[in-house]
Coordinates of C-alpha atoms in Angstrom, one line a residue:
M1 CA -2.8 122.2 44.0
R2 CA -3.5 123.0 47.5
Q3 CA -0.7 121.6 49.8
T4 CA -1.3 120.1 53.3
A5 CA 0.9 119.0 56.0
S6 CA 0.8 115.7 54.7
R7 CA 4.3 114.5 55.7
H8 CA 2.8 114.0 59.0
L9 CA 0.0 111.9 57.6
V10 CA 1.6 109.7 55.3
P11 CA 3.3 107.0 57.3
L12 CA 6.9 106.8 55.7
P13 CA 9.1 107.8 58.5
S14 CA 12.3 109.5 57.7
R15 CA 14.2 112.7 58.4
L16 CA 13.4 114.1 55.1
A17 CA 9.9 114.9 54.0
T18 CA 9.3 111.6 52.2
G19 CA 5.7 111.5 53.0
D20 CA 5.0 115.0 51.8
L21 CA 6.9 114.2 48.5
A22 CA 4.7 111.0 48.1
W23 CA 1.4 112.9 48.9
R24 CA 2.2 115.6 46.3
S25 CA 3.2 113.2 43.6
V26 CA 0.3 111.0 43.9
S27 CA -2.1 113.9 44.2
A28 CA -0.7 115.5 41.0
A29 CA -1.3 112.4 39.2
G30 CA -4.9 112.1 40.4
S31 CA -5.4 115.8 39.5
A32 CA -4.0 115.5 36.0
L33 CA -5.9 112.3 35.3
S34 CA -9.3 113.7 36.4
P35 CA -11.5 115.8 34.0
T36 CA -13.5 117.1 36.9
G37 CA -11.2 117.4 39.8
A38 CA -9.0 115.3 42.1
S39 CA -10.0 113.2 45.2
W40 CA -7.7 113.4 48.1
P41 CA -5.9 110.1 48.3
D42 CA -5.4 107.9 51.4
P43 CA -2.2 108.5 53.2
D44 CA -1.9 104.9 54.3
Q45 CA -2.6 103.7 50.8
I46 CA 0.1 106.1 49.5
A47 CA 2.7 104.7 52.0
A48 CA 1.7 101.2 51.1
A49 CA 2.0 101.8 47.4
Y50 CA 5.4 103.3 47.8
R51 CA 6.5 100.2 49.7
S52 CA 4.5 97.8 47.4
D53 CA 7.4 95.4 47.1
R54 CA 7.0 94.6 50.9
H55 CA 3.3 93.8 50.5
L56 CA 3.7 91.7 47.3
L57 CA 3.0 88.0 47.7
I58 CA 3.3 85.2 45.1
D59 CA 1.6 81.8 46.0
G60 CA 1.5 83.2 49.7
E61 CA 5.3 83.9 49.9
A62 CA 7.1 87.2 49.9
P63 CA 9.7 87.3 47.0
E64 CA 13.3 88.1 47.6
V65 CA 13.6 91.5 46.0
W66 CA 17.2 92.6 46.7
S67 CA 20.4 90.9 45.7
P68 CA 23.1 90.5 48.2
L69 CA 25.2 92.7 45.8
S70 CA 22.9 95.7 46.1
R71 CA 24.1 97.3 49.2
F72 CA 26.7 99.8 50.9
W73 CA 30.3 98.6 51.2
R74 CA 33.0 100.2 53.2
T75 CA 36.1 101.3 51.2
G76 CA 39.5 102.3 52.3
D77 CA 38.3 106.0 52.5
G78 CA 34.7 106.0 52.7
W79 CA 31.6 104.0 51.3
V80 CA 30.2 103.0 48.0
R81 CA 26.7 101.7 46.9
T82 CA 26.4 99.1 44.3
H83 CA 23.4 97.6 42.3
G84 CA 23.4 93.9 41.3
N85 CA 19.8 92.8 41.0
Y86 CA 20.2 92.0 37.3
P87 CA 22.6 89.1 36.6
H88 CA 24.4 91.1 34.0
H89 CA 25.1 93.9 36.4
A90 CA 26.2 91.4 39.1
S91 CA 28.6 89.8 36.8
A92 CA 30.0 93.2 35.7
L93 CA 30.5 94.2 39.3
R94 CA 32.8 91.1 39.8
I95 CA 34.4 91.7 36.5
G96 CA 35.3 95.2 37.4
L97 CA 36.9 94.1 40.8
R98 CA 38.8 91.3 39.0
L99 CA 37.1 88.6 40.9
A100 CA 35.6 85.3 39.7
N101 CA 32.1 85.2 38.6
D102 CA 31.1 83.1 41.7
A103 CA 33.0 85.4 44.1
S104 CA 31.0 85.7 47.4
P105 CA 29.9 88.9 49.1
D106 CA 32.7 88.5 51.6
E107 CA 35.2 88.5 48.9
I108 CA 33.8 91.5 47.2
G109 CA 33.9 93.3 50.6
E110 CA 37.5 92.5 51.0
R111 CA 38.4 93.6 47.7
L112 CA 36.5 97.0 48.2
A113 CA 38.0 97.6 51.5
A114 CA 41.4 97.7 49.9
M115 CA 40.3 100.3 47.3
T116 CA 39.3 104.0 47.6
A117 CA 35.8 104.9 46.7
A118 CA 36.8 106.6 43.6
A119 CA 38.8 103.7 42.3
A120 CA 36.1 101.2 43.1
T121 CA 33.6 103.3 41.3
E122 CA 35.7 103.8 38.2
A123 CA 36.6 100.0 38.0
V124 CA 33.0 98.8 38.4
V125 CA 31.5 101.4 36.1
G126 CA 34.3 100.8 33.5
A127 CA 33.1 97.2 33.3
G128 CA 29.6 98.0 32.9
G129 CA 28.4 97.6 36.5
L130 CA 26.8 100.0 38.7
C131 CA 28.6 101.8 41.7
V132 CA 28.6 105.2 43.2
P133 CA 30.5 106.8 46.0
V134 CA 28.3 107.7 49.0
R135 CA 28.5 111.5 49.1
R136 CA 27.6 114.3 51.5
E137 CA 24.8 116.8 50.5
N138 CA 25.7 119.4 48.2
P139 CA 23.2 122.3 48.6
P140 CA 24.5 124.6 45.8
H141 CA 24.1 121.8 43.3
D142 CA 20.6 120.9 44.6
Q143 CA 19.6 124.5 44.4
A144 CA 20.8 124.7 40.9
L145 CA 18.8 121.6 39.9
R146 CA 15.7 123.1 41.5
R147 CA 16.0 126.1 39.1
H148 CA 14.7 123.7 36.5
P149 CA 11.2 122.4 36.4
L150 CA 10.7 119.3 38.5
V151 CA 8.8 118.0 35.4
E152 CA 9.9 119.8 32.2
T153 CA 7.3 120.0 29.3
R154 CA 7.9 121.4 25.9
R155 CA 6.5 121.3 22.5
L156 CA 8.7 119.3 20.0
A157 CA 6.6 119.3 16.9
D158 CA 3.4 120.6 15.1
S159 CA 0.7 118.2 14.6
P160 CA -3.1 118.4 14.3
V161 CA -5.3 118.4 17.2
R162 CA -6.3 114.9 18.4
A163 CA -9.3 114.9 20.5
L164 CA -9.4 112.7 23.5
P165 CA -11.5 109.6 22.5
S166 CA -13.3 109.4 25.9
D167 CA -15.3 111.5 28.2
S168 CA -15.5 108.8 30.7
T169 CA -14.9 109.8 34.4
A170 CA -13.7 106.5 35.4
A171 CA -11.3 105.9 32.3
P172 CA -10.4 109.3 31.1
L173 CA -7.6 108.0 28.9
S174 CA -9.6 105.1 27.3
G175 CA -8.9 104.8 23.7
L176 CA -5.4 106.1 23.8
R177 CA -2.5 104.0 23.1
V178 CA 0.8 104.1 25.0
L179 CA 4.0 102.3 24.2
D180 CA 6.2 101.4 27.3
L181 CA 9.9 101.2 26.9
T182 CA 10.7 101.3 30.6
R183 CA 11.9 99.0 33.2
V184 CA 12.3 98.6 37.0
I185 CA 10.0 100.9 39.0
A186 CA 9.7 104.6 38.0
G187 CA 8.7 104.1 34.3
P188 CA 6.5 101.0 35.0
V189 CA 4.7 103.1 37.8
A190 CA 4.0 105.8 35.4
T191 CA 2.6 103.6 32.6
R192 CA 0.5 101.6 35.3
T193 CA -0.9 104.8 36.4
L194 CA -1.9 105.6 32.6
A195 CA -3.4 102.0 32.4
L196 CA -5.4 102.6 35.5
A197 CA -6.9 105.6 33.7
G198 CA -7.9 103.4 30.7
A199 CA -5.0 103.7 28.4
D200 CA -4.1 100.7 26.2
V201 CA -0.4 100.3 27.4
L202 CA 1.8 98.0 25.4
R203 CA 5.1 97.3 27.0
I204 CA 7.9 96.3 24.8
D205 CA 11.0 94.4 26.2
P206 CA 14.1 93.0 24.4
P207 CA 13.8 89.2 24.1
H208 CA 17.4 88.7 25.7
L209 CA 16.8 90.8 28.9
P210 CA 14.0 89.5 31.1
E211 CA 12.4 91.4 33.9
P212 CA 12.7 89.8 37.3
G213 CA 9.3 88.0 37.7
W214 CA 8.4 89.6 40.9
Q215 CA 9.0 93.1 39.6
H216 CA 6.6 92.6 36.6
L217 CA 4.0 91.4 39.0
D218 CA 4.4 94.3 41.2
T219 CA 4.2 97.0 38.6
G220 CA 2.7 95.5 35.4
H221 CA -1.0 96.0 36.1
G222 CA -3.3 96.7 33.2
K223 CA -0.6 96.4 30.6
R224 CA 0.1 94.0 27.8
S225 CA 3.6 92.8 27.4
A226 CA 5.3 91.9 24.4
L227 CA 8.9 90.9 23.2
L228 CA 10.5 92.7 20.4
D229 CA 14.0 93.3 19.1
I230 CA 13.6 96.9 18.0
A231 CA 16.8 97.1 16.1
A232 CA 16.2 93.9 14.0
E233 CA 12.4 94.6 13.5
R234 CA 12.4 98.3 12.9
G235 CA 9.5 98.2 10.5
S236 CA 7.2 96.6 13.1
F237 CA 8.2 98.9 15.7
E238 CA 7.7 102.0 13.6
R239 CA 4.1 100.8 12.7
L240 CA 3.5 100.7 16.5
L241 CA 4.8 104.3 16.8
A242 CA 2.6 105.4 14.0
D243 CA -0.6 104.4 15.7
A244 CA 0.5 105.3 19.2
D245 CA -0.6 108.4 21.1
A246 CA 2.3 108.5 23.6
I247 CA 5.5 106.6 24.2
V248 CA 7.4 106.4 27.6
L249 CA 11.2 106.0 27.6
G250 CA 13.2 104.6 30.4
Y251 CA 16.3 103.6 28.5
R252 CA 19.7 105.6 28.8
P253 CA 19.8 108.6 26.4
S254 CA 22.9 106.9 24.7
A255 CA 20.9 103.6 24.2
L256 CA 18.0 105.7 22.8
A257 CA 20.3 107.4 20.3
R258 CA 21.7 104.1 19.0
L259 CA 18.2 102.9 18.3
G260 CA 17.2 106.2 16.7
L261 CA 14.6 106.8 19.6
S262 CA 15.9 110.0 21.0
P263 CA 13.0 112.4 21.6
I264 CA 14.1 114.7 18.6
E265 CA 14.2 111.7 16.3
L266 CA 10.9 110.4 17.5
A267 CA 9.3 113.8 17.1
T268 CA 10.7 114.3 13.6
R269 CA 9.3 111.0 12.3
H270 CA 6.0 110.9 14.4
P271 CA 5.1 114.6 15.3
H272 CA 2.0 113.7 17.0
L273 CA 3.6 111.7 19.9
V274 CA 3.6 112.7 23.5
I275 CA 7.0 111.6 24.6
G276 CA 7.7 110.8 28.2
Q277 CA 11.3 110.2 29.3
L278 CA 12.8 109.2 32.6
S279 CA 16.5 109.0 33.5
A280 CA 18.5 108.5 36.6
W281 CA 20.4 111.6 36.2
P282 CA 19.6 114.9 34.3
G283 CA 21.1 115.6 31.0
S284 CA 21.8 113.8 27.6
A285 CA 24.8 111.8 28.9
S286 CA 22.9 110.2 31.9
P287 CA 24.7 107.0 32.9
R288 CA 23.0 103.9 34.4
G289 CA 21.4 104.4 37.6
F290 CA 18.8 103.3 40.2
D291 CA 16.9 105.0 43.1
S292 CA 19.3 103.5 45.7
L293 CA 22.4 104.9 43.7
V294 CA 20.8 108.4 43.5
Q295 CA 20.1 108.3 47.2
A296 CA 23.7 107.5 47.9
E297 CA 25.2 110.1 45.4
S298 CA 22.9 112.9 46.3
G299 CA 23.7 112.9 50.1
I300 CA 20.3 111.3 51.1
A301 CA 22.1 108.3 52.4
W302 CA 24.0 110.3 55.1
L303 CA 21.0 112.4 56.0
E304 CA 19.2 109.2 56.7
S305 CA 22.1 107.5 58.4
P306 CA 20.9 105.6 61.5
D307 CA 24.0 106.4 63.5
G308 CA 26.1 109.1 61.8
T309 CA 28.7 106.7 60.7
T310 CA 26.9 104.3 58.5
P311 CA 24.8 105.3 55.4
G312 CA 21.1 104.8 55.5
A313 CA 18.2 104.9 53.1
L314 CA 14.7 106.4 52.7
P315 CA 11.8 104.1 53.9
A316 CA 10.8 103.5 50.2
Q317 CA 12.2 103.7 46.8
A318 CA 10.5 107.2 46.9
L319 CA 12.5 108.7 44.1
D320 CA 11.3 106.1 41.8
H321 CA 7.8 106.1 42.8
S322 CA 7.5 109.9 42.7
A323 CA 9.1 110.3 39.4
G324 CA 6.7 107.7 38.0
Y325 CA 3.5 109.4 39.3
L326 CA 4.8 112.9 38.3
L327 CA 5.7 111.7 34.8
A328 CA 2.3 110.2 34.5
A329 CA 0.7 113.5 35.5
G330 CA 2.8 115.3 32.9
I331 CA 2.0 113.0 30.1
A332 CA -1.8 113.1 31.0
S333 CA -1.7 116.9 30.9
A334 CA 0.3 116.9 27.6
L335 CA -2.4 114.7 26.0
R336 CA -5.0 117.2 27.0
Y337 CA -3.0 120.0 25.7
R338 CA -2.6 118.1 22.4
A339 CA -6.4 117.8 22.4
E340 CA -6.8 121.4 22.6
A341 CA -4.0 122.9 20.5
G342 CA -2.2 120.1 18.7
G343 CA 1.5 119.4 18.8
G344 CA 3.8 116.6 20.1
R345 CA 5.4 117.4 23.3
L346 CA 8.3 116.0 25.5
V347 CA 7.6 115.4 29.2
R348 CA 10.6 114.5 31.3
T349 CA 12.1 114.3 34.7
S350 CA 15.0 112.4 36.6
L351 CA 15.4 110.6 39.7
R352 CA 18.2 113.1 40.7
R353 CA 15.9 116.0 39.9
V354 CA 13.3 114.3 42.3
A355 CA 16.1 113.9 44.8
A356 CA 17.0 117.7 44.7
E357 CA 13.3 118.5 45.3
L358 CA 13.2 116.3 48.5
L359 CA 16.4 117.8 49.7
G360 CA 14.8 121.3 49.4
M361 CA 11.7 120.4 51.4
P362 CA 11.4 120.8 55.3
R363 CA 13.2 118.1 57.3
R364 CA 13.1 116.7 60.8
T365 CA 16.1 116.1 63.0
A366 CA 14.9 112.5 63.6
A367 CA 12.5 110.1 61.9
A368 CA 9.0 110.2 63.5
D369 CA 7.5 107.1 64.9
C370 CA 4.3 105.9 63.0
D371 CA 2.1 103.0 62.8
P372 CA 2.4 100.7 59.7
P373 CA 0.1 101.7 56.9
R374 CA -3.3 99.9 56.6
A375 CA -3.0 98.7 53.1
R376 CA -5.8 97.9 50.7
T377 CA -4.6 94.9 48.8
Q378 CA -6.1 93.0 45.7
D379 CA -5.6 89.4 44.6
F380 CA -5.3 87.9 41.1
S381 CA -3.9 85.0 39.1
V382 CA -1.3 85.4 36.5
A383 CA 0.2 82.3 34.7
G384 CA -1.0 80.0 37.4
L385 CA 0.4 82.1 40.2
R386 CA -1.7 83.5 43.1
V387 CA -0.6 87.2 43.5
T388 CA -1.4 89.7 46.2
T389 CA -0.5 93.3 45.5
V390 CA -1.3 96.7 46.7
A391 CA -4.5 98.6 45.3
P392 CA -4.2 101.9 43.6
A393 CA -3.1 104.9 45.5
V394 CA -4.1 107.6 42.8
R395 CA -7.7 108.7 43.2
W396 CA -10.0 110.9 41.3
P397 CA -13.9 111.0 41.1
G398 CA -15.0 107.7 39.8
S399 CA -11.5 106.1 39.6
P400 CA -11.2 102.3 39.6
E401 CA -10.8 100.7 43.1
H402 CA -8.5 98.0 41.7
F403 CA -5.9 97.5 39.0
R404 CA -6.6 95.3 36.2
P405 CA -4.1 92.2 36.5
P406 CA -0.8 92.0 34.7
R407 CA -0.6 89.8 31.6
P408 CA 2.2 87.1 31.5
W409 CA 5.5 88.8 30.9
G410 CA 6.3 88.6 27.1
G411 CA 3.1 86.7 26.4
D412 CA 1.4 89.1 23.9
P413 CA 1.9 90.0 20.3
A414 CA 3.7 93.3 19.6
E415 CA 0.5 94.9 18.0
W416 CA -2.2 97.1 18.9
W417 CA -5.7 95.7 19.6

């Protein structure tokens, strides 16, 4: 794909080439989904899509998307970054610090200020919470990561050719079935993109772990949503797998192994599957992680520091969004390869690998000023709520101008239409 000086065009101001990364990621998805060639996306729409949570309105109000426990904290010898948007992670953070479950942010800050960054990380992670030290950039490590493909694709199993059911330009993936076992941003962005291209995407969530309502409305477009305890209802889930064309995995590798859903196990039982896999960190032992934590651990937070003494952040959850679009591109390409030569394939990337890519791109000494993006939005109603979200950024000849609305979370049966 021809590359342009797009980091000057996509209004995501930062020292690192966030706009260029976003342009390339969205363009890759459009090229992979189009049977006839890509259309150049709108730089303003890309920026708006990467900051979609800031354009989201529910009944005319902007939702609160960050917990007060998801932030940087000063420690006795540096800084840490925590994530507490989910209630169980917030609880684990307090437990790890030996604080009451209603401890305030001020109390948490006092406790962390008396600890080293390493001790705080060990305590919180040991209790099942999310915390990383804010590190400086490590160029040799990033160079080593960049020696591996940004999106790895490899054949896992032999299976017969499966022709693509549709030759529609607008909906090139129509007739294909995709199981979605992802959460938060990166995975849902990938499956939302596949749904935009016509795939029948069925998202499966455990009944005991609801997704924040705003997050589902921000990334659930065009997908059905069902609740299923995979461990307890294994037969039902295996029937879904047998009739699926692809599955997208966002759970930690250790959790997938406990459920018998590692890529190797899936390919052994269902060799026809294209398996997409996302993780925060590379490798089979990837711990829990989120975009903000990877920014902190990789050195991005210091490179984006506003003053050189306090950590900063990218202007969007760019690692998440880029990983999602890139994974969608890889899955779409793998489905086309299967239609030509057969065989199930694994397509995977990690937020940390995307971070290494960004860290290897040209950078500025200061973030450039730019006007806010002119966002195209769309309105719909879900479960009685009036919702405004950003319209699609991915483009190809004949592609839809709007997403199909999300379905109510958990409101569909766990079965294919």
